XYZ file of C-alpha atoms in Angstrom:
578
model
C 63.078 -32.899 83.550
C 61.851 -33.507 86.827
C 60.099 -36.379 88.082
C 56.078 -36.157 87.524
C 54.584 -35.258 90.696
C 57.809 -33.542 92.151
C 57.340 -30.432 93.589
C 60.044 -29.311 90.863
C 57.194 -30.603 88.183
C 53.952 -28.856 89.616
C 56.086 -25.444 89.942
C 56.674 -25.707 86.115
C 52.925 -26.914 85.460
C 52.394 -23.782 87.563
C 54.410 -21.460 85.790
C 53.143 -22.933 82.428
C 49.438 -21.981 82.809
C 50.565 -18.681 84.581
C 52.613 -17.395 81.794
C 49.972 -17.604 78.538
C 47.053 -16.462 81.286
C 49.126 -13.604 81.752
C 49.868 -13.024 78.235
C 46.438 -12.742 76.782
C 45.534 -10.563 79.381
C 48.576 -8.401 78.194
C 47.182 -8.996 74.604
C 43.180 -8.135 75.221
C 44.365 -4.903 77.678
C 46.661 -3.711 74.605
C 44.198 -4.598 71.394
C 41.709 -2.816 73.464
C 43.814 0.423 73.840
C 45.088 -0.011 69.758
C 41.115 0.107 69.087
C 40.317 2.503 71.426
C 43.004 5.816 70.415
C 42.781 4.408 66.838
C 46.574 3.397 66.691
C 47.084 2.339 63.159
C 51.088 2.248 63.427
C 50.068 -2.022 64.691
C 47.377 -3.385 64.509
C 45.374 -5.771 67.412
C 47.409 -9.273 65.941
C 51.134 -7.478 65.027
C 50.771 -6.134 68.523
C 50.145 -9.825 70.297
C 52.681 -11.149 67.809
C 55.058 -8.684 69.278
C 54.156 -9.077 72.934
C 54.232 -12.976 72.669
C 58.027 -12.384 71.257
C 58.978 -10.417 74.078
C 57.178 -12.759 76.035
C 59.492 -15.841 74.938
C 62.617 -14.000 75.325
C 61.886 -13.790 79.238
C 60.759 -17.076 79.187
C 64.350 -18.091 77.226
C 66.010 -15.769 79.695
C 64.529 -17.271 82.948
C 65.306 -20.880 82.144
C 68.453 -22.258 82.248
C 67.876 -25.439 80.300
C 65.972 -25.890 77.239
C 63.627 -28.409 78.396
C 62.320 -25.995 80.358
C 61.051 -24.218 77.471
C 59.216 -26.970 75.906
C 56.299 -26.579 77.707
C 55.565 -22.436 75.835
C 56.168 -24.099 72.098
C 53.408 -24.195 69.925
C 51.097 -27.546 69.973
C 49.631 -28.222 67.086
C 47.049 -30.703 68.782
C 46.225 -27.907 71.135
C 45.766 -25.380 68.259
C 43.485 -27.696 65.982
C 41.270 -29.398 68.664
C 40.749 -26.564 71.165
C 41.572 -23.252 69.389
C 40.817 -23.609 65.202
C 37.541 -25.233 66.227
C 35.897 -21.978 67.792
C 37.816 -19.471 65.587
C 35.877 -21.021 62.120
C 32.868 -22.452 63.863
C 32.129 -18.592 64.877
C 33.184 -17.530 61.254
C 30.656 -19.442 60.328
C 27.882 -18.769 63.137
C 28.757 -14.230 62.283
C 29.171 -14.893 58.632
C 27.222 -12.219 56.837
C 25.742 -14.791 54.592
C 23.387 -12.351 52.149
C 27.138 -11.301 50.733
C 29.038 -14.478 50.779
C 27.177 -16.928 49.314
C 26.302 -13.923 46.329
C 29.856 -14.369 46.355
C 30.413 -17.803 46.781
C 31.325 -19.467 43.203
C 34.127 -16.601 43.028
C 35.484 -17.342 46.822
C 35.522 -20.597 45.952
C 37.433 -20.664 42.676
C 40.178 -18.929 44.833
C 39.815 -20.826 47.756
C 39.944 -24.033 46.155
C 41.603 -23.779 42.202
C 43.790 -20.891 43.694
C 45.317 -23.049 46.628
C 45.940 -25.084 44.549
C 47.870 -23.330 42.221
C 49.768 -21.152 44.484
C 50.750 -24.711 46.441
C 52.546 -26.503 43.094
C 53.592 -23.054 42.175
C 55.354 -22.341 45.173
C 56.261 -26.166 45.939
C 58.085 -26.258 42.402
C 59.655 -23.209 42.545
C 61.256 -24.050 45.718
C 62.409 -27.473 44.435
C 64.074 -25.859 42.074
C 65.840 -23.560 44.230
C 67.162 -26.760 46.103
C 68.148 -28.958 42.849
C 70.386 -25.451 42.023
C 71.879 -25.279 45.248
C 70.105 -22.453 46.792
C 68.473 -24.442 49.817
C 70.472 -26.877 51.314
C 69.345 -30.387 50.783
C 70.865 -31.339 53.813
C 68.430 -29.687 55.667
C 65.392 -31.338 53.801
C 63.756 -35.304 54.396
C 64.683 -37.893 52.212
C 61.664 -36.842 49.708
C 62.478 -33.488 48.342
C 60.300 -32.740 45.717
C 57.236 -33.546 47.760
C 58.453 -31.692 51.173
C 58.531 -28.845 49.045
C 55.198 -29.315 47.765
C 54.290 -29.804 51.266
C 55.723 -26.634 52.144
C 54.143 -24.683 49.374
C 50.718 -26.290 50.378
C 50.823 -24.740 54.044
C 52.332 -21.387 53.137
C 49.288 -21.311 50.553
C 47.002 -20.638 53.792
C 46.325 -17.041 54.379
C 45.086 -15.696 57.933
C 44.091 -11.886 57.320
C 43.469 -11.046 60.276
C 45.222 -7.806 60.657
C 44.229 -6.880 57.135
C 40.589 -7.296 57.886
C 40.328 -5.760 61.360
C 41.873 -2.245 59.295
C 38.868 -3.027 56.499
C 36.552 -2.541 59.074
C 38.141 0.741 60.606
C 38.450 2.467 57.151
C 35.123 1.147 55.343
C 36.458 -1.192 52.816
C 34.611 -1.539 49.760
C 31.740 -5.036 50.254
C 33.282 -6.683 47.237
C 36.952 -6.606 48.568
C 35.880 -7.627 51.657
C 33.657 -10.731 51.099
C 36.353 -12.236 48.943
C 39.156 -12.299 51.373
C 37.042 -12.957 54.621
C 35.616 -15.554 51.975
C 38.970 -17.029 50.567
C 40.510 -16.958 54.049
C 37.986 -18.889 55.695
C 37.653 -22.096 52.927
C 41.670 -21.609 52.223
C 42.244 -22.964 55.528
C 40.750 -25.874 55.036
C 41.567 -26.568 51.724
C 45.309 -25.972 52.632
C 44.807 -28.732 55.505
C 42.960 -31.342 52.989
C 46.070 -30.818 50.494
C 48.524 -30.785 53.228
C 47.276 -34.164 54.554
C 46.548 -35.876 51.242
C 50.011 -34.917 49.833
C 51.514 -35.979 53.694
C 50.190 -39.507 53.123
C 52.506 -39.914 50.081
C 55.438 -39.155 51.263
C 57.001 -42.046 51.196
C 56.232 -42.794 47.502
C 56.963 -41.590 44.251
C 55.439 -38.372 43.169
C 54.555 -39.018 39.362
C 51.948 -37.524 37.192
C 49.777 -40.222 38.353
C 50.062 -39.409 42.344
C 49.511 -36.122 41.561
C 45.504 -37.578 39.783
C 45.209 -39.134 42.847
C 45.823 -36.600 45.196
C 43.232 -34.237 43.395
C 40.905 -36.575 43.504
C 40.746 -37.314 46.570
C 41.260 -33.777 47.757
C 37.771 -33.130 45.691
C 36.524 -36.158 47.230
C 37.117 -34.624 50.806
C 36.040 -31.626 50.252
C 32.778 -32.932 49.062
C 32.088 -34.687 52.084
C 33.342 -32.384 54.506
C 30.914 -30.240 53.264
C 27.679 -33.115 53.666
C 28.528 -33.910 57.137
C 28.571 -29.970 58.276
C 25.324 -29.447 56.792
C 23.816 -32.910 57.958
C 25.164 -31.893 61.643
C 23.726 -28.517 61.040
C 19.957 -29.834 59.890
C 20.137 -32.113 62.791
C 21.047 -29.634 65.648
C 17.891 -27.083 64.288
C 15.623 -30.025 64.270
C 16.871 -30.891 67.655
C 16.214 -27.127 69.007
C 13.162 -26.613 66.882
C 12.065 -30.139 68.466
C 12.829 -28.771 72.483
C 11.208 -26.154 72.006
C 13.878 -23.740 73.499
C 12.448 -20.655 71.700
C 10.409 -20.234 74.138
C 9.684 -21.630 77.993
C 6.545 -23.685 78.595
C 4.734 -22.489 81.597
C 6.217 -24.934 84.211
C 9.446 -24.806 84.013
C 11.613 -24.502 86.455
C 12.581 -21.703 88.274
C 16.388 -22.691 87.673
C 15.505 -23.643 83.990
C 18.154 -21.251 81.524
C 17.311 -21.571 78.006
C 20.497 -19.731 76.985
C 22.503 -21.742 78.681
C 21.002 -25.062 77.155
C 21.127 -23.171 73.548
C 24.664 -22.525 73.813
C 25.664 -26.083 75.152
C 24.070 -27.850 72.382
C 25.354 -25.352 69.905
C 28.678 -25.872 70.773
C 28.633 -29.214 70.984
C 27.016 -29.751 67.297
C 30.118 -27.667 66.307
C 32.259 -29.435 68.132
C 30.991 -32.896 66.543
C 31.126 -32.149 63.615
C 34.583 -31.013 63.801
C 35.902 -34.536 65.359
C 33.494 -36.358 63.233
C 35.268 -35.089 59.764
C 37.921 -35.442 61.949
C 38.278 -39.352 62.383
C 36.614 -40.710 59.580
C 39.170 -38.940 57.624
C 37.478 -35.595 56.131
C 38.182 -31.722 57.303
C 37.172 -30.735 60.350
C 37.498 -27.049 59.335
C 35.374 -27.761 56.640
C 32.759 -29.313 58.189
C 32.686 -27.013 60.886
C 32.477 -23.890 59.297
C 29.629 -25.166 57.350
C 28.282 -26.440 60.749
C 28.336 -22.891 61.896
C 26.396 -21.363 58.564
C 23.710 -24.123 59.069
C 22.980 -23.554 62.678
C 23.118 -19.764 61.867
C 20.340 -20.001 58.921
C 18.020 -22.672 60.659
C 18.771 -23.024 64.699
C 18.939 -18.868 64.964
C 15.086 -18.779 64.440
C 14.982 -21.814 66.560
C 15.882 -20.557 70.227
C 14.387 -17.427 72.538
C 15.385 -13.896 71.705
C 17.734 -13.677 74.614
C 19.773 -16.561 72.792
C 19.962 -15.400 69.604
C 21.786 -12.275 70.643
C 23.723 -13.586 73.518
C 24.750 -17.230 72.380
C 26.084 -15.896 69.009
C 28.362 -12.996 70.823
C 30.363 -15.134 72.960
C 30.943 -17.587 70.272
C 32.279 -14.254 68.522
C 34.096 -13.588 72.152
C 35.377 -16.810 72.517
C 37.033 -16.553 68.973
C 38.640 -13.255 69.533
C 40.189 -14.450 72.732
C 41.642 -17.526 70.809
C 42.631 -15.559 67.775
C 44.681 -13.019 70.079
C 46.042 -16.504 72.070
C 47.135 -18.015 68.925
C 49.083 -14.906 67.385
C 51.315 -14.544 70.808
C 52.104 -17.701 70.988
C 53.225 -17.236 67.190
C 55.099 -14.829 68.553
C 56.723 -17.013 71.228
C 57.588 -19.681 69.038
C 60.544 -16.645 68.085
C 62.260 -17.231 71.333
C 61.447 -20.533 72.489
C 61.886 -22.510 69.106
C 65.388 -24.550 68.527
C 65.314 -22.620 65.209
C 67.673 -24.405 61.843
C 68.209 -21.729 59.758
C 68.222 -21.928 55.812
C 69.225 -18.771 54.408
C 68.109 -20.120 51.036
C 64.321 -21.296 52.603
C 64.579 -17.526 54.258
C 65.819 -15.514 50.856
C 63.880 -17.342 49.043
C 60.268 -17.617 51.014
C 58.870 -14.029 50.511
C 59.148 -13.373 47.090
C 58.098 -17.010 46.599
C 54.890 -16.482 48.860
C 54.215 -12.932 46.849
C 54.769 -15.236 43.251
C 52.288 -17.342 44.247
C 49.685 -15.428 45.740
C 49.872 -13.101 41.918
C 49.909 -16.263 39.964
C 47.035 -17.216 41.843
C 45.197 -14.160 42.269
C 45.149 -12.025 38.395
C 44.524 -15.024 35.908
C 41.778 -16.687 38.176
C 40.125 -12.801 38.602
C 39.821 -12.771 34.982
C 38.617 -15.779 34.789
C 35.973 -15.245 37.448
C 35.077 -11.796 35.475
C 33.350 -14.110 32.634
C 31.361 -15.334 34.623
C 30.278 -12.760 37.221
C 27.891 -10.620 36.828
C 29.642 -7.771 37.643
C 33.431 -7.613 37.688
C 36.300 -7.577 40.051
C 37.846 -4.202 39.526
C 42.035 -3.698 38.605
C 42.161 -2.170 42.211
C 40.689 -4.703 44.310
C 42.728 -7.238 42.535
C 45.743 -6.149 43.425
C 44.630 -5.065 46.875
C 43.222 -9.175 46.898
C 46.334 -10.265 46.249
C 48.117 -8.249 48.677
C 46.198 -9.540 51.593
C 47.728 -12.950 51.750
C 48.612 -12.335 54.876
C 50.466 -16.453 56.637
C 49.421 -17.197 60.325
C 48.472 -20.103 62.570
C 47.305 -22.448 60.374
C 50.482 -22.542 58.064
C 52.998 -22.955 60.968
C 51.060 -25.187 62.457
C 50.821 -27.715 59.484
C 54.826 -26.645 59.513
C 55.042 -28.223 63.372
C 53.384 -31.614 61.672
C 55.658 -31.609 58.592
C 56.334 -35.333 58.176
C 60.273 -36.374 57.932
C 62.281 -39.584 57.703
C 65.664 -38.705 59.532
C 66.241 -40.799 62.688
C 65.602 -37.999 65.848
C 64.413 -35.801 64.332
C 61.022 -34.084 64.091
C 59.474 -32.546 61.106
C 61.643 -30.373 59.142
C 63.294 -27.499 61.300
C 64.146 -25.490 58.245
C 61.139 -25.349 57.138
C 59.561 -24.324 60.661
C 61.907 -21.709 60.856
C 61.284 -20.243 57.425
C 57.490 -20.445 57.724
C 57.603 -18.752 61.061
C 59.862 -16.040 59.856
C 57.116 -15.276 56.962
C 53.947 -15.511 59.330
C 56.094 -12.487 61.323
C 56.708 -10.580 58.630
C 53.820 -10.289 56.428
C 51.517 -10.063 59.469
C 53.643 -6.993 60.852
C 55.215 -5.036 57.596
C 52.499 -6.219 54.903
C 49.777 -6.178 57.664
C 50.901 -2.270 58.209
C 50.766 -1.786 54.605
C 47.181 -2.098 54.047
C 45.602 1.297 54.954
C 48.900 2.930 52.658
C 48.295 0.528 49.579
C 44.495 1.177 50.119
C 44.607 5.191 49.631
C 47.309 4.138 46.971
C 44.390 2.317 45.282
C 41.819 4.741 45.658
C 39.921 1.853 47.894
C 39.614 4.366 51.274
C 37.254 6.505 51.719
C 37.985 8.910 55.302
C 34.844 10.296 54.923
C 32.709 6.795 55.000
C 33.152 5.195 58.301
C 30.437 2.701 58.305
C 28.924 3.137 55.108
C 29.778 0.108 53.192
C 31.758 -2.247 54.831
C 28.998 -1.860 57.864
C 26.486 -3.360 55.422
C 29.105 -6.151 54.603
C 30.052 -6.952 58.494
C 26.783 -6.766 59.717
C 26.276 -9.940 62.157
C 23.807 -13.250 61.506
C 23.237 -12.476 65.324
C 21.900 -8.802 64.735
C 19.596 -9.383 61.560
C 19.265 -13.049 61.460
C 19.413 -12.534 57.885
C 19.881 -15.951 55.307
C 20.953 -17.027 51.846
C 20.515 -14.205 49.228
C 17.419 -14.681 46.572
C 18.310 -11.726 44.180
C 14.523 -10.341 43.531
C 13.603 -10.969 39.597
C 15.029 -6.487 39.260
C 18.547 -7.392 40.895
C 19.404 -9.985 38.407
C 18.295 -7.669 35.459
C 20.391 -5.256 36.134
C 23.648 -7.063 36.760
C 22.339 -9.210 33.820
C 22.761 -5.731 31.517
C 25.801 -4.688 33.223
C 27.465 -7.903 31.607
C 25.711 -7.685 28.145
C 27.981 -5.164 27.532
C 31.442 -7.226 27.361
C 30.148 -10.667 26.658
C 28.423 -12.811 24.045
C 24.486 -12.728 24.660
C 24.112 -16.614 24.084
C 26.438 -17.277 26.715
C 24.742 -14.164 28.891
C 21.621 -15.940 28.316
C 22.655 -19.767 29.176
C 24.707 -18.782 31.682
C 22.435 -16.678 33.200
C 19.322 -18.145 32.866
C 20.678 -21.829 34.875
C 21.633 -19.756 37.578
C 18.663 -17.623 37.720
C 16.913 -21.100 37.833
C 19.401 -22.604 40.926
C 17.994 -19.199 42.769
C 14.085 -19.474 41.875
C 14.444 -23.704 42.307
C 16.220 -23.172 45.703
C 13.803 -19.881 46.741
C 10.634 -22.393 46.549
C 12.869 -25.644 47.979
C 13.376 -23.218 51.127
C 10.261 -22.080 51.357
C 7.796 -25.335 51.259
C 10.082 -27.649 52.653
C 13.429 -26.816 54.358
C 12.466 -23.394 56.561
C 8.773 -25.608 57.661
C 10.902 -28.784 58.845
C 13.967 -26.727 60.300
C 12.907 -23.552 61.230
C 13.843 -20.022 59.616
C 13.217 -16.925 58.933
C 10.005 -16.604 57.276
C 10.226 -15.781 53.221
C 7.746 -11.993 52.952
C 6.149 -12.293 49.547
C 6.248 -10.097 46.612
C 3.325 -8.793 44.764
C 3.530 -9.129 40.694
C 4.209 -5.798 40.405
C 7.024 -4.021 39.315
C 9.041 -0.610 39.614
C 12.468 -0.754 37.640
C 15.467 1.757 38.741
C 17.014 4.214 36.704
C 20.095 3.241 34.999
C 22.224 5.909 35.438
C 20.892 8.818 33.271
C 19.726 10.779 36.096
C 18.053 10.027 39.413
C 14.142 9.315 38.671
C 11.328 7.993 40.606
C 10.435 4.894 39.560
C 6.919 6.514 38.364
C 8.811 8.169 35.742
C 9.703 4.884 33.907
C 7.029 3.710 31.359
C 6.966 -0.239 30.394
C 8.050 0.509 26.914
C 11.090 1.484 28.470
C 12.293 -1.767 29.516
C 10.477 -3.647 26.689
C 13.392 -5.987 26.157
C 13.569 -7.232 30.218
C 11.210 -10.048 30.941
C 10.726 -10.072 34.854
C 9.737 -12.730 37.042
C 7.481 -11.434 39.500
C 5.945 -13.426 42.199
C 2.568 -13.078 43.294
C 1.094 -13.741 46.910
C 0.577 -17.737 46.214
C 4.309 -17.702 45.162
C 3.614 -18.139 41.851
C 5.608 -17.587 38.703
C 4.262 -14.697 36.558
C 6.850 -14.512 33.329
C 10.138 -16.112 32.751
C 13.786 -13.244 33.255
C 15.363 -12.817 30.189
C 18.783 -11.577 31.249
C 19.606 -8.815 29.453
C 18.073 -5.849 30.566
C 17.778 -3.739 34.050
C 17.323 -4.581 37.603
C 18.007 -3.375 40.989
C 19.878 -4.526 43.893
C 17.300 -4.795 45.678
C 17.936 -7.168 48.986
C 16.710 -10.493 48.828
C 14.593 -11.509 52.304
């Protein structure tokens, strides 16, 4: 290498930054055209996957010594402290959260049980290949069994991103939707709590034991991961709501900027609560994402109109720009990486990865169907569990992989291996989708915004916040269920989380929205009109009372007060909450 302030040195420096600058423009120039003549051979990510391969081949073919191409392999530092930051604080900032959190105890039994399960299951599997012969030892640390857990922990992180971008060109159905933008969003994080709590016992004994202690302190994480993004989140809308940015007092100055301010203070509360999680030993992902969701609900009513729409796009711009950065330089690593390879890690890894992702995806969906309210259809299952699409996240907890041979760093193998499945499933299973979606009957030509544009919809276009099913919405779904479960456990069931709602509708309302800001709750009348329920379309006027004389509604009248108590077993609409 050449001495550090040599000319030799700045040239490189130089030709560093000049190379990825010119490869996301490459990148945004080509997404833009793939988007623009509706090219669905690639889509946006395969194609900057591809381009940062080429890429790294002229790199590799340009330099003569392979220092030299040290400075265009991946950094994992760089990737979770400048890029992962803005890509899930603006997941959570855009999240449609109406349809997530209606969602949310079914994305997170896959998010959390299911990364779990598709980690050990994956982990084991591959252990086993190695005590059998079929992955070399010899190219594993001196802790087997728990490298290969480690490995099965980081391939457990899914980044859809190519499978999503074609659910919003072909109308997806909501359902399918919400539970992989869902799972992918709390996977990563989860992955990265597991990954770090299994890393820390490497060096030990994994018994029955270790593996008590790493769950609980992976819950124990998560938990407060979780408190400090929401506690960062209250705090930045008080903060705004306190300033006053929503709107100008009358002498200002003429250089005052209210967007500007809004967006500084956004990003740094994001920011915070990233490195906060961050060094006292929580997830920064985490935290963040539920930074984002918080500042979304509460600061969003909190700053001018100008801010609201402009402050929450380029957080959405900024995460497209490093979402396209991170998938060339994927794509680089191809090229530029000093690859080991393990043809029993590379046999081995795909069907491992698709073993996993079923074993994680079918038992917990029927699971999850006693307890929704209505149920995940055959079709979207499998579709689910085809989306588990690997990407940044995974290789780069593969770049940290810890490992106790003298010299060298991580475990190559398993770099090479993980890369090698982040390329293909994001370029042949990624191209799959559309296919496998007409296969399933999930694709329909003639609906190009119908659905999925109600499930996309932006927090910075309707501002809209947690869903509060009216007293109708939960009847229905209630009867939809009656029909394949017990009624005591409909009822119990049911009724507690009918309660949550109601408890957190009036929480929301008297105290949190008044101190924080938000959007204001509109008020129902006691009166009711029920739906038909699917014997012909009817106006609501042709329903009589008797009708529905097993359905106790809970209407609320202009004080906000309770008129009857919901029995849940009878009919409702889907009516949307505020």
């Amino acid at each position: 290498m050449a001495p550090s302030g040599s000319p030799a040195a700045e040239a490189g420096g130089a030709y560093s930054a000049l190379v990825p600058t010119l490869l996301i423009m490459a990148c945004v120039v080509v997404s833009y055209l793939i988007q623009r003549y509706n090219v669905r051979a690639v889509q946006p990510s395969g194609a900057a996957l591809i381009i940062g391969v080429l890429a790294g081949t002229l790199a590799r073919a340009s330099t003569e010594r392979d220092a030299d191409v040290e400075v265009f392999q991946f950094s994992p530092q760089a990737f979770f402290y400048g890029l992962l930051p803005i890509i899930i604080y603006s997941a959570g900032l855009n999240l449609k959260r109406r349809d997530f959190f209606a969602d949310f105890f079914t994305i997170a039994l896959f998010a959390f049980v299911g990364t779990v399960i598709s980690s050990f299951v994956f982990g084991l599997f591959t252990f086993l290949f190695v005590e059998i012969g079929v992955i070399s030892r010899h190219h594993l640390g001196s802790n087997p069994l728990l490298e290969c857990l480690l490995y099965g922990t980081l391939i457990s992180s899914t980044d859809p991103v190519a499978t999503l971008s074609i659910f919003a060109d072909v109308s997806a159905p909501p359902l399918l939707y919400n539970l992989v933008f869902g799972e992918s969003v709390l996977n990563d994080a989860v992955a990265v709590v597991l990954f770090r709590t299994l890393a820390a016992f490497y060096d030990k004994d994994f018994t029955s034991k270790t593996f008590g202690t790493v769950i609980g302190q992976f819950i124990m994480v998560s938990i407060g991961s979780l408190l400090i993004g929401i506690l960062i989140a209250l705090g930045t809308a008080l903060l705004l709501k306190t300033l006053g940015l929503a709107k100008a007092p009358p002498n200002v100055a003429a250089s005052y900027n209210g967007t500007a301010y809004t967006f500084a203070l956004l990003l740094i509360s994001g920011y915070f609560s990233y490195v906060l999680a961050e060094n006292v030993g929580m997830s920064g992902i985490m935290s963040i994402f539920f930074t984002g969701i918080g500042n979304a609900h509460y600061s969003y009513h909190n700053v001018g109109s100008e801010a609201q729409i402009a402050v929450f796009k380029s957080f959405e711009a900024a995460a497209f720009l490093s979402e396209t950065f991170v998938f060339a330089y994927l794509g680089m690593q191809v090229a530029t990486f000093k690859h080991l390879w393990d043809f029993g890690i590379l046999l081995t890894g795909i069907p491992l990865a698709l073993l996993a992702r079923a074993v994680n995806i079918f038992p917990l969906s029927m699971l999850a169907n006693t307890m929704r309210e209505t149920p995940i259809p055959p079709n979207i299952q499998i579709m689910h569990a085809a989306c588990g699409l690997r990407g940044a996240v995974a290789y780069a907890l593969a770049v940290n992989m810890p490992s106790t041979r003298e010299g060298d760093r991580g475990s190559r193998a398993i770099e090479t291996g993980t890369l090698m499945i982040c390329l293909v499933t994001t370029l042949v299973f990624g191209s799959m989708t559309l296919p496998l979606m007409k296969r399933l009957d999930l694709h329909d030509p003639n609906d190009r915004e119908g659905m999925l544009s109600q499930a996309m919809s932006s927090t910075a276009q309707d501002g809209l916040g947690f869903i509060i099913p009216s007293p109708r919405a939960r009847a229905v779904r209630a009867r939809a269920i009656a029909e394949g479960h017990p009624v005591w456990y409909i009822a119990l069931a049911f009724r507690i989380k009918a309660r949550l709602f109601e408890w957190w509708e009036d929480f929301e309302t008297n105290v949190m929205k008044p101190t924080f800001g938000g959007a204001p709750s509109h008020s129902t009348d006691a009166t009711w009109q029920p739906v038909s329920t699917g014997d012909g379309a009817r106006s609501s006027g042709e329903h009589t009372r008797e009708e529905f004389r097993d359905v106790e509604l809970t209407p609320v009248n202009e004080e906000g007060k309770e008129a009857d108590t919901l029995r849940p077993d009878g009919p409702k609409s889907d009516e949307p909450g505020p």
